Amino acid sequence: MAETFSKRERRKKKIERRREKEFRRDERRQLPVKQKSLEEMMAYVDENGNLSDTPPDPKNAYKAAVEDIVIDIPKALPDDPDAIPTGVVSYFDPSKGYGFIVNDQTQERLFVHVNSFAEPTTELSIGDKVSYTPTRSPRGMQATAVVKR
């Protein structure tokens, strides 16, 4: 059976593509590979944070103290560190004797217990304005010395 024209053309194109691919592969193998040395590949960061190819001068090295390195964002401090924080009672259950206060400035929620009132006769209800002293307890921040305003 004789080969048709289109089959013969497809076979020729396939053979030609295969030859071109082999030719390109041989060219790549024959090209000299220029490898860079470690010093040529090295990049440095200058004092402004920009990348550069020249190493920094060791005389200008800055030694940072471990205490100066801040890993997290510190909470905002009140304007006056001696000022007594104030807040609003967001929840209080007199039968159970505990509740929560929301700080006016930081919106932080603090636990408050009847035993931490400055005056034992004080009665709190939702929405009362209070001043307090924040203290850290094993379960989080707690309000002590609570005074109703």
C-alpha positions as YAML, in Angstrom:
chain: A
units: angstrom
residues:
- id: 1
  name: MET
  ca: [0.00, 0.00, 0.00]
- id: 2
  name: ALA
  ca: [1.38, 3.35, -0.97]
- id: 3
  name: GLU
  ca: [1.90, 6.23, 1.44]
- id: 4
  name: THR
  ca: [-0.35, 9.25, 0.94]
- id: 5
  name: PHE
  ca: [1.05, 12.74, 0.46]
- id: 6
  name: SER
  ca: [-0.16, 14.05, 3.84]
- id: 7
  name: LYS
  ca: [1.31, 11.09, 5.76]
- id: 8
  name: ARG
  ca: [4.66, 11.57, 4.02]
- id: 9
  name: GLU
  ca: [4.67, 15.29, 4.87]
- id: 10
  name: ARG
  ca: [3.83, 14.63, 8.54]
- id: 11
  name: ARG
  ca: [6.64, 12.07, 8.77]
- id: 12
  name: LYS
  ca: [9.12, 14.55, 7.22]
- id: 13
  name: LYS
  ca: [8.08, 17.32, 9.66]
- id: 14
  name: LYS
  ca: [8.40, 14.95, 12.60]
- id: 15
  name: ILE
  ca: [11.92, 13.90, 11.53]
- id: 16
  name: GLU
  ca: [12.88, 17.56, 10.99]
- id: 17
  name: ARG
  ca: [11.62, 18.59, 14.46]
- id: 18
  name: ARG
  ca: [13.57, 15.73, 16.03]
- id: 19
  name: ARG
  ca: [16.79, 16.85, 14.23]
- id: 20
  name: GLU
  ca: [16.28, 20.48, 15.36]
- id: 21
  name: LYS
  ca: [15.78, 19.37, 18.95]
- id: 22
  name: GLU
  ca: [18.98, 17.26, 18.86]
- id: 23
  name: PHE
  ca: [20.85, 20.17, 17.30]
- id: 24
  name: ARG
  ca: [19.76, 22.61, 20.03]
- id: 25
  name: ARG
  ca: [20.65, 20.06, 22.74]
- id: 26
  name: ASP
  ca: [24.14, 19.60, 21.26]
- id: 27
  name: GLU
  ca: [24.64, 23.37, 21.12]
- id: 28
  name: ARG
  ca: [23.74, 23.72, 24.79]
- id: 29
  name: ARG
  ca: [26.17, 20.99, 25.73]
- id: 30
  name: GLN
  ca: [29.02, 22.59, 23.79]
- id: 31
  name: LEU
  ca: [28.60, 26.09, 25.30]
- id: 32
  name: PRO
  ca: [31.13, 26.77, 28.04]
- id: 33
  name: VAL
  ca: [29.31, 27.12, 31.34]
- id: 34
  name: LYS
  ca: [30.55, 30.16, 33.21]
- id: 35
  name: GLN
  ca: [30.16, 29.50, 36.89]
- id: 36
  name: LYS
  ca: [30.39, 32.37, 39.31]
- id: 37
  name: SER
  ca: [32.43, 32.14, 42.45]
- id: 38
  name: LEU
  ca: [30.81, 32.47, 45.84]
- id: 39
  name: GLU
  ca: [32.16, 36.03, 46.20]
- id: 40
  name: GLU
  ca: [30.56, 37.07, 42.89]
- id: 41
  name: MET
  ca: [27.18, 35.65, 43.94]
- id: 42
  name: MET
  ca: [27.24, 37.23, 47.41]
- id: 43
  name: ALA
  ca: [24.95, 40.21, 48.15]
- id: 44
  name: TYR
  ca: [25.24, 42.49, 51.17]
- id: 45
  name: VAL
  ca: [22.82, 44.84, 52.92]
- id: 46
  name: ASP
  ca: [24.11, 48.34, 53.65]
- id: 47
  name: GLU
  ca: [23.17, 50.59, 56.59]
- id: 48
  name: ASN
  ca: [20.14, 51.91, 54.68]
- id: 49
  name: GLY
  ca: [18.76, 48.45, 53.96]
- id: 50
  name: ASN
  ca: [19.74, 48.43, 50.28]
- id: 51
  name: LEU
  ca: [21.41, 45.48, 48.55]
- id: 52
  name: SER
  ca: [24.96, 46.02, 47.40]
- id: 53
  name: ASP
  ca: [27.81, 43.90, 46.02]
- id: 54
  name: THR
  ca: [30.49, 45.43, 48.26]
- id: 55
  name: PRO
  ca: [30.94, 44.02, 51.77]
- id: 56
  name: PRO
  ca: [30.29, 46.41, 54.66]
- id: 57
  name: ASP
  ca: [33.16, 48.02, 56.52]
- id: 58
  name: PRO
  ca: [33.66, 46.17, 59.84]
- id: 59
  name: LYS
  ca: [34.78, 49.43, 61.50]
- id: 60
  name: ASN
  ca: [31.26, 50.84, 61.10]
- id: 61
  name: ALA
  ca: [29.54, 47.83, 62.69]
- id: 62
  name: TYR
  ca: [26.78, 48.67, 65.17]
- id: 63
  name: LYS
  ca: [26.32, 46.41, 68.18]
- id: 64
  name: ALA
  ca: [22.73, 46.32, 69.39]
- id: 65
  name: ALA
  ca: [21.89, 45.51, 72.99]
- id: 66
  name: VAL
  ca: [19.54, 42.57, 73.45]
- id: 67
  name: GLU
  ca: [17.27, 44.70, 75.64]
- id: 68
  name: ASP
  ca: [16.76, 47.20, 72.80]
- id: 69
  name: ILE
  ca: [15.35, 44.60, 70.40]
- id: 70
  name: VAL
  ca: [11.53, 44.66, 70.38]
- id: 71
  name: ILE
  ca: [9.83, 41.58, 69.00]
- id: 72
  name: ASP
  ca: [6.20, 42.53, 69.49]
- id: 73
  name: ILE
  ca: [4.24, 45.76, 69.51]
- id: 74
  name: PRO
  ca: [3.94, 47.15, 73.04]
- id: 75
  name: LYS
  ca: [0.50, 48.18, 74.26]
- id: 76
  name: ALA
  ca: [-0.21, 51.88, 74.23]
- id: 77
  name: LEU
  ca: [0.71, 53.46, 77.53]
- id: 78
  name: PRO
  ca: [-1.63, 56.00, 79.09]
- id: 79
  name: ASP
  ca: [-0.70, 59.66, 78.61]
- id: 80
  name: ASP
  ca: [0.00, 60.09, 82.32]
- id: 81
  name: PRO
  ca: [1.49, 56.95, 83.93]
- id: 82
  name: ASP
  ca: [0.36, 58.18, 87.39]
- id: 83
  name: ALA
  ca: [-3.26, 58.57, 86.24]
- id: 84
  name: ILE
  ca: [-5.73, 56.06, 87.63]
- id: 85
  name: PRO
  ca: [-7.45, 54.14, 84.82]
- id: 86
  name: THR
  ca: [-11.20, 54.48, 84.47]
- id: 87
  name: GLY
  ca: [-13.79, 52.27, 82.87]
- id: 88
  name: VAL
  ca: [-17.41, 51.26, 82.57]
- id: 89
  name: VAL
  ca: [-19.00, 48.16, 84.09]
- id: 90
  name: SER
  ca: [-20.08, 46.01, 81.13]
- id: 91
  name: TYR
  ca: [-21.43, 43.10, 83.20]
- id: 92
  name: PHE
  ca: [-21.94, 42.50, 86.91]
- id: 93
  name: ASP
  ca: [-23.84, 39.74, 88.72]
- id: 94
  name: PRO
  ca: [-24.39, 40.75, 92.38]
- id: 95
  name: SER
  ca: [-25.61, 37.27, 93.36]
- id: 96
  name: LYS
  ca: [-22.35, 35.69, 92.18]
- id: 97
  name: GLY
  ca: [-20.20, 38.69, 93.12]
- id: 98
  name: TYR
  ca: [-18.21, 39.19, 89.93]
- id: 99
  name: GLY
  ca: [-18.31, 41.08, 86.65]
- id: 100
  name: PHE
  ca: [-16.27, 42.84, 83.99]
- id: 101
  name: ILE
  ca: [-15.03, 46.38, 83.43]
- id: 102
  name: VAL
  ca: [-14.12, 47.82, 80.01]
- id: 103
  name: ASN
  ca: [-11.26, 50.35, 80.05]
- id: 104
  name: ASP
  ca: [-12.23, 53.73, 78.53]
- id: 105
  name: GLN
  ca: [-8.98, 54.22, 76.59]
- id: 106
  name: THR
  ca: [-7.79, 50.74, 75.55]
- id: 107
  name: GLN
  ca: [-11.18, 48.94, 75.47]
- id: 108
  name: GLU
  ca: [-9.49, 46.13, 77.42]
- id: 109
  name: ARG
  ca: [-11.82, 43.90, 79.45]
- id: 110
  name: LEU
  ca: [-10.87, 43.29, 83.08]
- id: 111
  name: PHE
  ca: [-12.36, 40.90, 85.61]
- id: 112
  name: VAL
  ca: [-13.67, 42.41, 88.86]
- id: 113
  name: HIS
  ca: [-14.72, 40.59, 92.04]
- id: 114
  name: VAL
  ca: [-16.62, 41.85, 95.11]
- id: 115
  name: ASN
  ca: [-13.54, 41.23, 97.28]
- id: 116
  name: SER
  ca: [-11.53, 43.71, 95.19]
- id: 117
  name: PHE
  ca: [-13.75, 46.73, 95.96]
- id: 118
  name: ALA
  ca: [-12.04, 49.57, 97.84]
- id: 119
  name: GLU
  ca: [-15.18, 49.93, 100.00]
- id: 120
  name: PRO
  ca: [-17.01, 46.67, 100.82]
- id: 121
  name: THR
  ca: [-20.43, 48.41, 100.82]
- id: 122
  name: THR
  ca: [-20.13, 49.45, 97.15]
- id: 123
  name: GLU
  ca: [-22.76, 48.03, 94.80]
- id: 124
  name: LEU
  ca: [-22.12, 47.99, 91.04]
- id: 125
  name: SER
  ca: [-24.54, 47.75, 88.15]
- id: 126
  name: ILE
  ca: [-24.14, 47.73, 84.37]
- id: 127
  name: GLY
  ca: [-23.08, 51.13, 82.99]
- id: 128
  name: ASP
  ca: [-21.50, 52.46, 86.23]
- id: 129
  name: LYS
  ca: [-18.30, 54.46, 85.80]
- id: 130
  name: VAL
  ca: [-15.45, 53.22, 88.01]
- id: 131
  name: SER
  ca: [-11.77, 53.81, 88.62]
- id: 132
  name: TYR
  ca: [-9.49, 50.91, 89.51]
- id: 133
  name: THR
  ca: [-5.97, 49.58, 89.74]
- id: 134
  name: PRO
  ca: [-5.13, 46.91, 87.14]
- id: 135
  name: THR
  ca: [-3.22, 43.87, 88.39]
- id: 136
  name: ARG
  ca: [-2.10, 40.73, 86.63]
- id: 137
  name: SER
  ca: [-3.57, 37.52, 88.01]
- id: 138
  name: PRO
  ca: [-2.88, 33.93, 86.93]
- id: 139
  name: ARG
  ca: [-5.97, 34.06, 84.69]
- id: 140
  name: GLY
  ca: [-5.36, 37.50, 83.14]
- id: 141
  name: MET
  ca: [-5.85, 41.14, 84.05]
- id: 142
  name: GLN
  ca: [-8.01, 41.91, 87.07]
- id: 143
  name: ALA
  ca: [-9.29, 45.17, 88.52]
- id: 144
  name: THR
  ca: [-8.49, 45.82, 92.20]
- id: 145
  name: ALA
  ca: [-9.22, 48.79, 94.48]
- id: 146
  name: VAL
  ca: [-12.38, 49.51, 92.47]
- id: 147
  name: VAL
  ca: [-14.09, 52.82, 93.34]
- id: 148
  name: LYS
  ca: [-17.46, 53.86, 91.94]
- id: 149
  name: ARG
  ca: [-17.40, 57.42, 90.50]
...
